[in-house]
PDB file of C-alpha atoms and ligand atoms in Angstrom:
ATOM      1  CA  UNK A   1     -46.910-120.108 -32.509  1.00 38.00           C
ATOM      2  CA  UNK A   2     -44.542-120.042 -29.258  1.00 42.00           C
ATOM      3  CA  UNK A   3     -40.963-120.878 -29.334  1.00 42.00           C
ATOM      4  CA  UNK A   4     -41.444-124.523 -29.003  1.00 49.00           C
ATOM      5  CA  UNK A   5     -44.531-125.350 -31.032  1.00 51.00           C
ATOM      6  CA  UNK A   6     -42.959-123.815 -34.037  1.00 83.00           C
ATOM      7  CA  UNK A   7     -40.077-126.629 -34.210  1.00 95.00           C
ATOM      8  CA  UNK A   8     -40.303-129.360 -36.665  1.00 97.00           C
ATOM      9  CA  UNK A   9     -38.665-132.833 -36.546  1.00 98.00           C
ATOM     10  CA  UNK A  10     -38.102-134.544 -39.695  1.00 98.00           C
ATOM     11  CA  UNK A  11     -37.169-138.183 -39.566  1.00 98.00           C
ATOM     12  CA  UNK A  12     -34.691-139.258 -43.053  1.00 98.00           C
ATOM     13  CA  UNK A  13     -35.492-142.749 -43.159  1.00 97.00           C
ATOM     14  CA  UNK A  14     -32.633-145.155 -44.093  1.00 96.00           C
ATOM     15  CA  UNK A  15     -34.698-146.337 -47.261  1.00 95.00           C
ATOM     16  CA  UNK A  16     -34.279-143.078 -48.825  1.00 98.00           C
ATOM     17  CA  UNK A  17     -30.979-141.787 -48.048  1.00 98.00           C
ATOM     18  CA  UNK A  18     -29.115-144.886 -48.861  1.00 98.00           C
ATOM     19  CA  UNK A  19     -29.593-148.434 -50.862  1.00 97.00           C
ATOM     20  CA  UNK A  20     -31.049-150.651 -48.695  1.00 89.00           C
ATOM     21  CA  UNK A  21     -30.228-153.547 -51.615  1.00 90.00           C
ATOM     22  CA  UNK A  22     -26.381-152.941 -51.332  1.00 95.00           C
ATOM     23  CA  UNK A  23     -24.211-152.907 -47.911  1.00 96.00           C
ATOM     24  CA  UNK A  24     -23.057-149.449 -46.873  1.00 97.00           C
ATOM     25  CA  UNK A  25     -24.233-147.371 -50.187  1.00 98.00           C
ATOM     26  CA  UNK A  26     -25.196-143.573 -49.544  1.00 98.00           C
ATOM     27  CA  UNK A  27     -28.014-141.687 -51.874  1.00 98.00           C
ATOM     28  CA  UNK A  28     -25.529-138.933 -51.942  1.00 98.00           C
ATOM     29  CA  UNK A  29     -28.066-137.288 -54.598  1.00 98.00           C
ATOM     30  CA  UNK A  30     -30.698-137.738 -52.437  1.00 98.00           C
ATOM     31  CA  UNK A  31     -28.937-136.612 -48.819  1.00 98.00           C
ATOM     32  CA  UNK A  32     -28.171-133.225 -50.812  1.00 98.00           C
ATOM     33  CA  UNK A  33     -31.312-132.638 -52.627  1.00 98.00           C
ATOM     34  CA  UNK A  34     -33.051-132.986 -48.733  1.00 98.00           C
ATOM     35  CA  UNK A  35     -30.163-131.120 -47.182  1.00 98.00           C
ATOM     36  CA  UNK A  36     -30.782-128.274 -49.718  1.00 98.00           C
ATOM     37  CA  UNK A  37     -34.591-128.774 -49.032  1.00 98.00           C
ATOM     38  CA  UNK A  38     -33.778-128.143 -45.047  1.00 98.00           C
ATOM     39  CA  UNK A  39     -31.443-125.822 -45.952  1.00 97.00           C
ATOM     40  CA  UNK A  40     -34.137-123.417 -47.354  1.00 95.00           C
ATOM     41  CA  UNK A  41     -36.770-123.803 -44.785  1.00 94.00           C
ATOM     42  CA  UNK A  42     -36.840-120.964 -41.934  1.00 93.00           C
ATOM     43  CA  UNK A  43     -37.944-122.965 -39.446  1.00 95.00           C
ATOM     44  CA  UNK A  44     -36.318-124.716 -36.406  1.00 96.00           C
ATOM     45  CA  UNK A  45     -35.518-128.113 -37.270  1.00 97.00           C
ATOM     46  CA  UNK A  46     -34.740-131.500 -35.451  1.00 97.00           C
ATOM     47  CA  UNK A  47     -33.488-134.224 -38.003  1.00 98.00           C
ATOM     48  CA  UNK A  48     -33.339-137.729 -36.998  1.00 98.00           C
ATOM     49  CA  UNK A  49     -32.129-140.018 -39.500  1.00 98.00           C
ATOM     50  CA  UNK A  50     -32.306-143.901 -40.291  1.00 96.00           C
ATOM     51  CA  UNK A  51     -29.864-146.380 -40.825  1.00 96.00           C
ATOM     52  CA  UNK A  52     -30.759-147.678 -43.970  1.00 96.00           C
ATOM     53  CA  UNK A  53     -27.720-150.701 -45.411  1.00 96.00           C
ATOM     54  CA  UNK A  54     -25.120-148.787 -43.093  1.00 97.00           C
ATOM     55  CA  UNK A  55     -26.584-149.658 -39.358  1.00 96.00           C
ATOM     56  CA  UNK A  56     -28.994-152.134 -40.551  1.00 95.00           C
ATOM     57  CA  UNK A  57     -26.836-154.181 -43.090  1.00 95.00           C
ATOM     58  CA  UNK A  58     -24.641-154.747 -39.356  1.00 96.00           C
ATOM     59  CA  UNK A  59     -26.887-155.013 -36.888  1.00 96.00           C
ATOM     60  CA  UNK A  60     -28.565-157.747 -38.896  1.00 94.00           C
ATOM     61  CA  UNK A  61     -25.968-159.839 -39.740  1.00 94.00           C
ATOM     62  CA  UNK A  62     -24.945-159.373 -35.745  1.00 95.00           C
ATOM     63  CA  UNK A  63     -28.433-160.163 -34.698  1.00 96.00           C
ATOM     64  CA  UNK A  64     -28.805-157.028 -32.465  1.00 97.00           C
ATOM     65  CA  UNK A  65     -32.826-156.202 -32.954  1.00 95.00           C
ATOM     66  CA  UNK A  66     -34.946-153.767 -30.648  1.00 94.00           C
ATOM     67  CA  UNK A  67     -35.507-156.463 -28.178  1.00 95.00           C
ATOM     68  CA  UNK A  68     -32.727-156.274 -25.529  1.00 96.00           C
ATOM     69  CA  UNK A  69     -30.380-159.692 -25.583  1.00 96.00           C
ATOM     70  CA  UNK A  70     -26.613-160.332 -25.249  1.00 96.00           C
ATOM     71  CA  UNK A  71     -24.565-160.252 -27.967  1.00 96.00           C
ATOM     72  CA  UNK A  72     -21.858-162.576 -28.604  1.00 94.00           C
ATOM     73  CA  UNK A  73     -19.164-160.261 -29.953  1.00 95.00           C
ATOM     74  CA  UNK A  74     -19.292-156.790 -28.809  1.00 96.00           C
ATOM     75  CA  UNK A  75     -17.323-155.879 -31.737  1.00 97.00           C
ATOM     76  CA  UNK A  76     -20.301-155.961 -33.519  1.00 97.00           C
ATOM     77  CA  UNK A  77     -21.974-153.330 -31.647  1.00 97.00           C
ATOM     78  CA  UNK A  78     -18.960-151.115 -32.281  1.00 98.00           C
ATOM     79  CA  UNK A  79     -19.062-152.276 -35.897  1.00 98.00           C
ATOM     80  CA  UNK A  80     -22.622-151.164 -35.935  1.00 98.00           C
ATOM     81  CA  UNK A  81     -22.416-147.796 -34.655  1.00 97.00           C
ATOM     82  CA  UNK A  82     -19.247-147.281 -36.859  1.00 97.00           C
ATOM     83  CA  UNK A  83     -21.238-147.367 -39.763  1.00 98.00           C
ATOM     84  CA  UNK A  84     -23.896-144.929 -38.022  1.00 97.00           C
ATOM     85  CA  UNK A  85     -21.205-142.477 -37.728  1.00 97.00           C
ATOM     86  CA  UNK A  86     -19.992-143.120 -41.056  1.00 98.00           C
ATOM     87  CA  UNK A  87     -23.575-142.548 -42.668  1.00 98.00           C
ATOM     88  CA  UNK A  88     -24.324-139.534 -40.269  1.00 98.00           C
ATOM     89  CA  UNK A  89     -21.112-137.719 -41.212  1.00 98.00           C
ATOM     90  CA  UNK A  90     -21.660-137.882 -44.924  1.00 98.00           C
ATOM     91  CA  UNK A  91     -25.060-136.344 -43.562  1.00 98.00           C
ATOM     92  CA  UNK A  92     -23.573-133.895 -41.788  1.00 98.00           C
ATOM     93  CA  UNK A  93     -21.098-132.669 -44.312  1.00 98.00           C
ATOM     94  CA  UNK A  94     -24.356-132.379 -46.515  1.00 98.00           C
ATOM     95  CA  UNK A  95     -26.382-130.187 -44.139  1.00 98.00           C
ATOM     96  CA  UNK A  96     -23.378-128.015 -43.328  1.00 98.00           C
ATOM     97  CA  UNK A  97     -22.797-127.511 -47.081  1.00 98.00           C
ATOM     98  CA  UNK A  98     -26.195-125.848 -47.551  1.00 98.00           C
ATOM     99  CA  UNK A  99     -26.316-123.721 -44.737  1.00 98.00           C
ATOM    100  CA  UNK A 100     -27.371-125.349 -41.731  1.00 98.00           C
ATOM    101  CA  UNK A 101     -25.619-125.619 -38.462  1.00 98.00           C
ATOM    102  CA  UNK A 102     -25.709-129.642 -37.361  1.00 98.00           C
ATOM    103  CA  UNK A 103     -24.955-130.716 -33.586  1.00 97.00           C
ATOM    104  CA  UNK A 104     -25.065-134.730 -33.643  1.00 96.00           C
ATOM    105  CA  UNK A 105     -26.323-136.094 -29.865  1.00 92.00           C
ATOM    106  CA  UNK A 106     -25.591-139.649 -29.848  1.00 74.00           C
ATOM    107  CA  UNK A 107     -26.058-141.500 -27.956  1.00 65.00           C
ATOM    108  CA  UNK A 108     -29.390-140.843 -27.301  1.00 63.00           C
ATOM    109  CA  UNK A 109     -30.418-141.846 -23.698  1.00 66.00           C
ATOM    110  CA  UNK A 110     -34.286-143.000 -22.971  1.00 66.00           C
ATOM    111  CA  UNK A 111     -34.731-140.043 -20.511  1.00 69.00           C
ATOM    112  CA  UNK A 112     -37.035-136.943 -21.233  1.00 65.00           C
ATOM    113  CA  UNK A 113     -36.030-134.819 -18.054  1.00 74.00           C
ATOM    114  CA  UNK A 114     -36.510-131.093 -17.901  1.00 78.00           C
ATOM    115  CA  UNK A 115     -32.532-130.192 -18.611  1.00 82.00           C
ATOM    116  CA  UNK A 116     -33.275-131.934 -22.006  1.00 87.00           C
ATOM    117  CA  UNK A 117     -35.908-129.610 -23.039  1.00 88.00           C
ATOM    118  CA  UNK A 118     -33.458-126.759 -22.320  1.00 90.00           C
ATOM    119  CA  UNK A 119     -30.820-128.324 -23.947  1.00 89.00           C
ATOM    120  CA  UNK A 120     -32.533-128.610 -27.499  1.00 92.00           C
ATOM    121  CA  UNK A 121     -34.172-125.265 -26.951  1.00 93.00           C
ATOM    122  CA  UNK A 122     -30.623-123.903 -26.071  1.00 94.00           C
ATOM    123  CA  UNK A 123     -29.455-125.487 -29.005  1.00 94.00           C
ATOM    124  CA  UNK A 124     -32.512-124.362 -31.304  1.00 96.00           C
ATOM    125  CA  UNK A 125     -31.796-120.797 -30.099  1.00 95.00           C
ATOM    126  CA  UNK A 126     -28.029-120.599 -30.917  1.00 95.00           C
ATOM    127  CA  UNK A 127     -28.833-121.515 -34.456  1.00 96.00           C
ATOM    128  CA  UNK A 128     -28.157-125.114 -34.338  1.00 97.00           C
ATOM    129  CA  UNK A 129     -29.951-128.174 -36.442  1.00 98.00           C
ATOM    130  CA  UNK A 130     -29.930-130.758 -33.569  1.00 97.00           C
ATOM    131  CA  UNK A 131     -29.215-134.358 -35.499  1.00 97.00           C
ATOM    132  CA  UNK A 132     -29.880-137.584 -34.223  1.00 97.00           C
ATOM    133  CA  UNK A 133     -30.216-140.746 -35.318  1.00 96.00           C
ATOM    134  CA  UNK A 134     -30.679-144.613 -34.839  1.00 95.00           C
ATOM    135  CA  UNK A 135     -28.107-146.425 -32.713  1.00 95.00           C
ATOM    136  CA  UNK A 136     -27.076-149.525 -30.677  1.00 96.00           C
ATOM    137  CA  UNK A 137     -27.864-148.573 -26.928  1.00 94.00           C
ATOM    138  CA  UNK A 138     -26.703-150.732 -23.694  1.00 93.00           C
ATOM    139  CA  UNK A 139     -30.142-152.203 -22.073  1.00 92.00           C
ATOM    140  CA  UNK A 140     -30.735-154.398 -18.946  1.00 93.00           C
ATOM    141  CA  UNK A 141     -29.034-158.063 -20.128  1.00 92.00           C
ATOM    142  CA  UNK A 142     -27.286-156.844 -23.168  1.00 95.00           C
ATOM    143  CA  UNK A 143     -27.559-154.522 -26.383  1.00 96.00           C
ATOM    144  CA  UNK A 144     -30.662-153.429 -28.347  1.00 96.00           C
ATOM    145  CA  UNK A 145     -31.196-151.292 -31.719  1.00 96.00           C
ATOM    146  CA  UNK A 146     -32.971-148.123 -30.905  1.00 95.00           C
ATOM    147  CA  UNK A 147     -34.364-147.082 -33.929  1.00 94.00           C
ATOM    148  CA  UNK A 148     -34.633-143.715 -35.784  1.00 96.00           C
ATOM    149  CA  UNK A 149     -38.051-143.668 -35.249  1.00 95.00           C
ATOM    150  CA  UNK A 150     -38.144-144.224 -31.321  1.00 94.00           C
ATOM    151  CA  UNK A 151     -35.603-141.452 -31.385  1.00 95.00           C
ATOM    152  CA  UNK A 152     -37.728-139.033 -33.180  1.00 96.00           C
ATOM    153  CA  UNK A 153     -41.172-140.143 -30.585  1.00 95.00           C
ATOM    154  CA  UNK A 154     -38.768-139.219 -27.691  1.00 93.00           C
ATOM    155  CA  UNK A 155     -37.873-135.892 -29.122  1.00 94.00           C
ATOM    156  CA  UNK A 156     -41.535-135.528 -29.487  1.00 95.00           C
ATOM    157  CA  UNK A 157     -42.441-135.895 -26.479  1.00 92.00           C
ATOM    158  CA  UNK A 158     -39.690-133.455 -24.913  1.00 91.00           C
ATOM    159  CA  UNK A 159     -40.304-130.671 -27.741  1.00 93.00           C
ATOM    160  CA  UNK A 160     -43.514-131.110 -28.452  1.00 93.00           C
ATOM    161  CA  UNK A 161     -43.539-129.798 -31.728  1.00 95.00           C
ATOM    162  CA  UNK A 162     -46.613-128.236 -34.303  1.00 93.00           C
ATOM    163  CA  UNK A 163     -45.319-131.278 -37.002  1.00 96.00           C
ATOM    164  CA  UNK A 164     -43.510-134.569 -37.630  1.00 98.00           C
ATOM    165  CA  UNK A 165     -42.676-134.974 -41.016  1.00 98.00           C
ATOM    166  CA  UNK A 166     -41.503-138.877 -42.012  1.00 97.00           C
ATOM    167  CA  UNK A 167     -39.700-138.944 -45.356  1.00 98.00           C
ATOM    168  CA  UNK A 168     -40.081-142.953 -46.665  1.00 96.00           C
ATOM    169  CA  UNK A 169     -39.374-144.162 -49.876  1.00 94.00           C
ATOM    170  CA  UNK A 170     -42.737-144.021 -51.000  1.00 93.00           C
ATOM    171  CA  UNK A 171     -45.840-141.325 -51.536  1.00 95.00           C
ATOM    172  CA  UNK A 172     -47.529-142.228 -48.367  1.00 93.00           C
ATOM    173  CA  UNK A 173     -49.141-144.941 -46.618  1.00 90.00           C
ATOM    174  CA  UNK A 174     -50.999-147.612 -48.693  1.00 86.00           C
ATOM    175  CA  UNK A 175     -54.350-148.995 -47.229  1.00 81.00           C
ATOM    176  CA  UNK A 176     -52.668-152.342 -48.363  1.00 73.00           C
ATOM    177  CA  UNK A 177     -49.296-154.135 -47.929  1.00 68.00           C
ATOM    178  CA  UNK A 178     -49.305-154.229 -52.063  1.00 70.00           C
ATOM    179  CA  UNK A 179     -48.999-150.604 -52.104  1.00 75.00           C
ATOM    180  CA  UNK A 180     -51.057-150.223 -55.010  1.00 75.00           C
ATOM    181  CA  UNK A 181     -53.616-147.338 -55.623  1.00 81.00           C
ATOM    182  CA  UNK A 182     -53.823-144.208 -53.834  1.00 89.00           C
ATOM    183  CA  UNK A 183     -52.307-143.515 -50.950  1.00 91.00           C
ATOM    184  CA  UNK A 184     -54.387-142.672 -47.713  1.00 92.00           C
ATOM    185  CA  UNK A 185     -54.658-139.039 -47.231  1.00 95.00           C
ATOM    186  CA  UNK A 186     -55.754-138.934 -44.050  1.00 95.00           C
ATOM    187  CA  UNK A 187     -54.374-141.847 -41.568  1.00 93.00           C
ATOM    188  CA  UNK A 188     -57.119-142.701 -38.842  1.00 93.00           C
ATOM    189  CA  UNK A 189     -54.948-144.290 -35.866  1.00 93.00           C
ATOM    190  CA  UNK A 190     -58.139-146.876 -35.345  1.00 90.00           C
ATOM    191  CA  UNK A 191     -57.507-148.201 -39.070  1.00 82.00           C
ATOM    192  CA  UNK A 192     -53.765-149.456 -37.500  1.00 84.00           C
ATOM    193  CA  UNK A 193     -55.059-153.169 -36.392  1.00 79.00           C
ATOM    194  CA  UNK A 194     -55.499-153.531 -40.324  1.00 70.00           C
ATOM    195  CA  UNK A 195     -51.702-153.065 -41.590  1.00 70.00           C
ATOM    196  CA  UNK A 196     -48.902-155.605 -41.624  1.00 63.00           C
ATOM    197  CA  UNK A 197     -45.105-154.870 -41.360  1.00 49.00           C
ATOM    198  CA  UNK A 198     -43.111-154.673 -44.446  1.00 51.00           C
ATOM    199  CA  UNK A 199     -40.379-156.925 -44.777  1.00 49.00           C
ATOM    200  CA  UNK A 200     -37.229-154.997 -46.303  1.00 51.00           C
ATOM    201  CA  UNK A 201     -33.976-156.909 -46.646  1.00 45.00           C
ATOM    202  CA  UNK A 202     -31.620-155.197 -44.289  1.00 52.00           C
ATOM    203  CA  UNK A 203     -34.508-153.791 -41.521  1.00 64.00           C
ATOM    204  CA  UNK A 204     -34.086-154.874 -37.932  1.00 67.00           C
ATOM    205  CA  UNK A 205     -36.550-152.382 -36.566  1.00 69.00           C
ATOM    206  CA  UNK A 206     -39.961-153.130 -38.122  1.00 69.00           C
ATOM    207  CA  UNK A 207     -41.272-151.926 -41.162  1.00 76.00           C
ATOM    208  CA  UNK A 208     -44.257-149.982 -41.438  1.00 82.00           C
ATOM    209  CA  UNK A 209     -46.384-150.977 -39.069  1.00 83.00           C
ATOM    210  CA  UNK A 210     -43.977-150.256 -36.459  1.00 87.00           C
ATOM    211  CA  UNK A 211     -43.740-147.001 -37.966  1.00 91.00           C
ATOM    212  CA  UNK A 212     -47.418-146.192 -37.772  1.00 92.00           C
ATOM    213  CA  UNK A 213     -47.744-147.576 -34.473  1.00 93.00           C
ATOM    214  CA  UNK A 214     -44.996-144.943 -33.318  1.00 96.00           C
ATOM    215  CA  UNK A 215     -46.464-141.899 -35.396  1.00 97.00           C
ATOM    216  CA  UNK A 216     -49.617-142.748 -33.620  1.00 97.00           C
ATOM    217  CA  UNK A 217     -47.922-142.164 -30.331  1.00 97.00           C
ATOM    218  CA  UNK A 218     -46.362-138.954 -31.848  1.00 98.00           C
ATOM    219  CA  UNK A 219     -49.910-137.838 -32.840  1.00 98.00           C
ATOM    220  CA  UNK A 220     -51.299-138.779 -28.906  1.00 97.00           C
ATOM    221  CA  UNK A 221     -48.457-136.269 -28.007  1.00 96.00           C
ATOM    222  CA  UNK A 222     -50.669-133.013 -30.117  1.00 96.00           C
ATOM    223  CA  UNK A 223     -48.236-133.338 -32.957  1.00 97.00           C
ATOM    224  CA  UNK A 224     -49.519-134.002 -36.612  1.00 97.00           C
ATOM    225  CA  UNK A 225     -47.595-136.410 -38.317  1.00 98.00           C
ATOM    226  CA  UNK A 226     -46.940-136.761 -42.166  1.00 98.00           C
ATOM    227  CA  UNK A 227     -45.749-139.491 -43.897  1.00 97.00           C
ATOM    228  CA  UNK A 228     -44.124-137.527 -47.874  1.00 97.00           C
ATOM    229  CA  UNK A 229     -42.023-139.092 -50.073  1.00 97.00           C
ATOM    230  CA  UNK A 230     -38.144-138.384 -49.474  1.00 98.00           C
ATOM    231  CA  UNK A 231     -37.379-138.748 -53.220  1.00 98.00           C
ATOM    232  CA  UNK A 232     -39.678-135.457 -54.035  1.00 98.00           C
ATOM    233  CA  UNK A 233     -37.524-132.764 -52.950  1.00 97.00           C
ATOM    234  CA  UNK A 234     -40.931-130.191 -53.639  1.00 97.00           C
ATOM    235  CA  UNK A 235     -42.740-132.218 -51.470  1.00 98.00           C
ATOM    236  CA  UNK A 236     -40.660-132.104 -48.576  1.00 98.00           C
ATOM    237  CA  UNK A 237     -40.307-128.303 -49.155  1.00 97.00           C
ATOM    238  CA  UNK A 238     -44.476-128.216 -48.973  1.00 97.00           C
ATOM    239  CA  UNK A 239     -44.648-130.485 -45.932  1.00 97.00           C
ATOM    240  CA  UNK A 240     -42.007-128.358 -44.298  1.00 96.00           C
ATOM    241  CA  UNK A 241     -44.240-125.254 -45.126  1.00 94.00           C
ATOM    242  CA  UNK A 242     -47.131-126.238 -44.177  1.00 94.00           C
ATOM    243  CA  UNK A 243     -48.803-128.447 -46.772  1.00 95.00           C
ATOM    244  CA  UNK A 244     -50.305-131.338 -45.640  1.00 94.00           C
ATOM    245  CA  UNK A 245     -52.010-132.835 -48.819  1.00 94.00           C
ATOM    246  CA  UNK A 246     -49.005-134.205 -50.036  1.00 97.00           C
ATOM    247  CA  UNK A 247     -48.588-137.230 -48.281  1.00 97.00           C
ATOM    248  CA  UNK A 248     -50.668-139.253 -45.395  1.00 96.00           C
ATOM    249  CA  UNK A 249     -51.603-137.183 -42.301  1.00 97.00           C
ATOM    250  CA  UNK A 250     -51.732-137.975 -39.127  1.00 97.00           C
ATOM    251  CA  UNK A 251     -53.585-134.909 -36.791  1.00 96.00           C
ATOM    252  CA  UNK A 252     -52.466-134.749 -33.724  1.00 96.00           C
ATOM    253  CA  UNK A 253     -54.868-135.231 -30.967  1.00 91.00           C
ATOM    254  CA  UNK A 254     -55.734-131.565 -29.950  1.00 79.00           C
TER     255      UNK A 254
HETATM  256  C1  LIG B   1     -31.798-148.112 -37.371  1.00 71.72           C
HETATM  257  O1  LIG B   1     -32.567-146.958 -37.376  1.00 71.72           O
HETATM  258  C2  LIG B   1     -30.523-147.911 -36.614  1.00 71.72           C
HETATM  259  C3  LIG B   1     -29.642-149.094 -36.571  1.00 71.72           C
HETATM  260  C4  LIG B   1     -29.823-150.188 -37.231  1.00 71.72           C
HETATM  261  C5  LIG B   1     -28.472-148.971 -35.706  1.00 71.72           C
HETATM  262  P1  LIG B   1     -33.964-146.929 -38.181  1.00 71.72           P
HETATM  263  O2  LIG B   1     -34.741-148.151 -37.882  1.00 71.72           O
HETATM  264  O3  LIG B   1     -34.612-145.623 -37.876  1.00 71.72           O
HETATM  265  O4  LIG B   1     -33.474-146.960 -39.692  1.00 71.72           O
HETATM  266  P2  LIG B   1     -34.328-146.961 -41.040  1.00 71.72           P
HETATM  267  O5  LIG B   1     -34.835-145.587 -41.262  1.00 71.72           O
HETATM  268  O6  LIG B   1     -35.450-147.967 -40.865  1.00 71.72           O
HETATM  269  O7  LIG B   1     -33.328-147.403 -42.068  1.00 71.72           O
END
C-alpha cells in the first residue's frame, strides 16, 4: 500500500455515540470502548463523527436541515455548533486518553484543493488522528447542516483511502426498512432505488438512505465502504484490520 491508500476514515455516527431519545446524552461507554478500539489499530486514521441528540436535538428544533435557507435567529446556529463542540470534546478527551493524537478541523469548508491533501497527509505524518465532524456551515441565502457523512465523502475524495468504515447502531444494512433478518453482506449500489430513509427522532440529515446514497459515492471514489455495528467493539477492531464479513460491504469501484 502507498502512504495514502493505507489511511482509513471511520465515520462515529451520532446514533451510537450518544442517545438519540434524550437531548444532549453522551454513550460515554461507548465513545471509550471505540476510542480504545482506534486506539489499538496501527493504522492512519481519519474520524468523522455524528451529531447524534447534541447537534441534531438543536438543529431540529431550529429548523436548520441540509437544504440551505435563512434562519430566523442566528443564535441557533451558534447554539447548534455549541453542542458539536461540546460532544466532540468529550470525544476528544476519549481518543487522547487511549493513545491517539486528535487535531479537530472545523469548520470544514466544501473545497478539495491540492493544499488540503497535504495538509491531512502532513497531519497523518506527524502522528496526528485528524477529527472532524458534522456542523452548521454558511451557504448562499442562509445556513445549512452539513452532515457527518458529507464530511467523511469529502475526505474521501481528497485522501482517497483503501476503506471507509461506518459505525451505525445496527449490524449492517437490512434489505428492508423493518430491519428484520439478515443483514446484506454485500451492498450492490444498483439495489439503492429499493431502500427508504429511516425516520429517527432527532435526525435532520436523512437516515439511511441518504447514507447509502453517499457510501455509494465513496465507493465511485475506489474506496470500499463498510457499514459494522458501533456497539461491537470486536467488530470494529476486525473492520479496522481488514475484515470485511462483519458488516455490509460496499467494494469500491476498482
Ligand atoms: C449532524 O451530523 C450534524 C449536525 C446536526 C450539526 P450527522 O448527520 O453526521 O449526525 P448523525 O451521525 O446522523 O447523528
Amino acid at each position: 500500500m502507498d502512504g495514502v491508500s493505507d489511511i482509513v476514515v471511520v465515520k462515529l455516527g451520532g446514533s451510537v455515540i450518544t442517545n438519540k431519545d434524550t437531548p444532549c446524552s453522551l454513550r460515554a461507554d461507548v465513545v471509550d470502548s471505540l476510542s480504545n478500539v482506534l486506539g489499538r489499530s496501527p493504522l492512519k486514521k481519519v474520524v468523522v463523527h455524528g451529531g447524534g441528540s447534541f447537534g441534531h436535538y438543536y438543529a431540529k428544533k431550529a429548523g436548520i436541515s441540509t437544504s440551505c435557507g435563512p434562519v430566523e435567529d442566528i443564535d441557533d446556529v451558534f447554539l447548534t455548533r455549541e453542542a458539536m463542540f461540546e460532544l466532540n470534546k468529550h470525544l476528544l478527551r476519549s481518543l487522547h486518553a487511549h493513545g491517539l493524537h486528535p487535531y479537530v478541523i472545523s469548520p470544514f469548508v466544501e473545497s478539495r484543493d491540492e493544499y488540503l491533501v497535504d495538509f491531512f497527509l502532513n497531519l497523518l505524518g506527524s502522528g496526528f488522528t485528524p477529527v472532524l465532524f458534522g456542523d452548521v456551515i454558511p451557504c448562499k441565502g442562509g445556513f445549512k447542516v452539513i452532515s457527518g457523512d458529507d464530511i467523511s465523502y469529502l475526505v474521501c475524495s481528497i485522501l482517497k483511502p483503501s476503506r471507509m468504515i461506518f459505525c451505525i447502531d445496527v449490524d449492517g444494512v437490512y434489505p428492508s426498512s423493518k430491519m428484520d433478518g439478515a443483514i446484506i453482506s454485500e451492498f450492490d449500489c444498483k439495489m439503492l432505488r429499493n431502500f427508504v430513509g429511516s425516520n429517527k427522532k432527532f435526525d435532520v440529515t436523512g437516515g439511511i438512505r441518504r447514507k447509502l446514497e453517499i457510501a455509494c459515492k465513496i465507493a465511485s471514489l475506489g474506496t470500499d465502504v463498510l457499514f459494522v455495528n458501533g456497539f461491537k467493539p470486536d467488530v470494529v477492531l476486525k473492520a479496522l484490520n481488514g475484515l470485511y464479513d462483519v458488516g455490509t460491504c460496499i467494494r469500491g469501484k476498482r
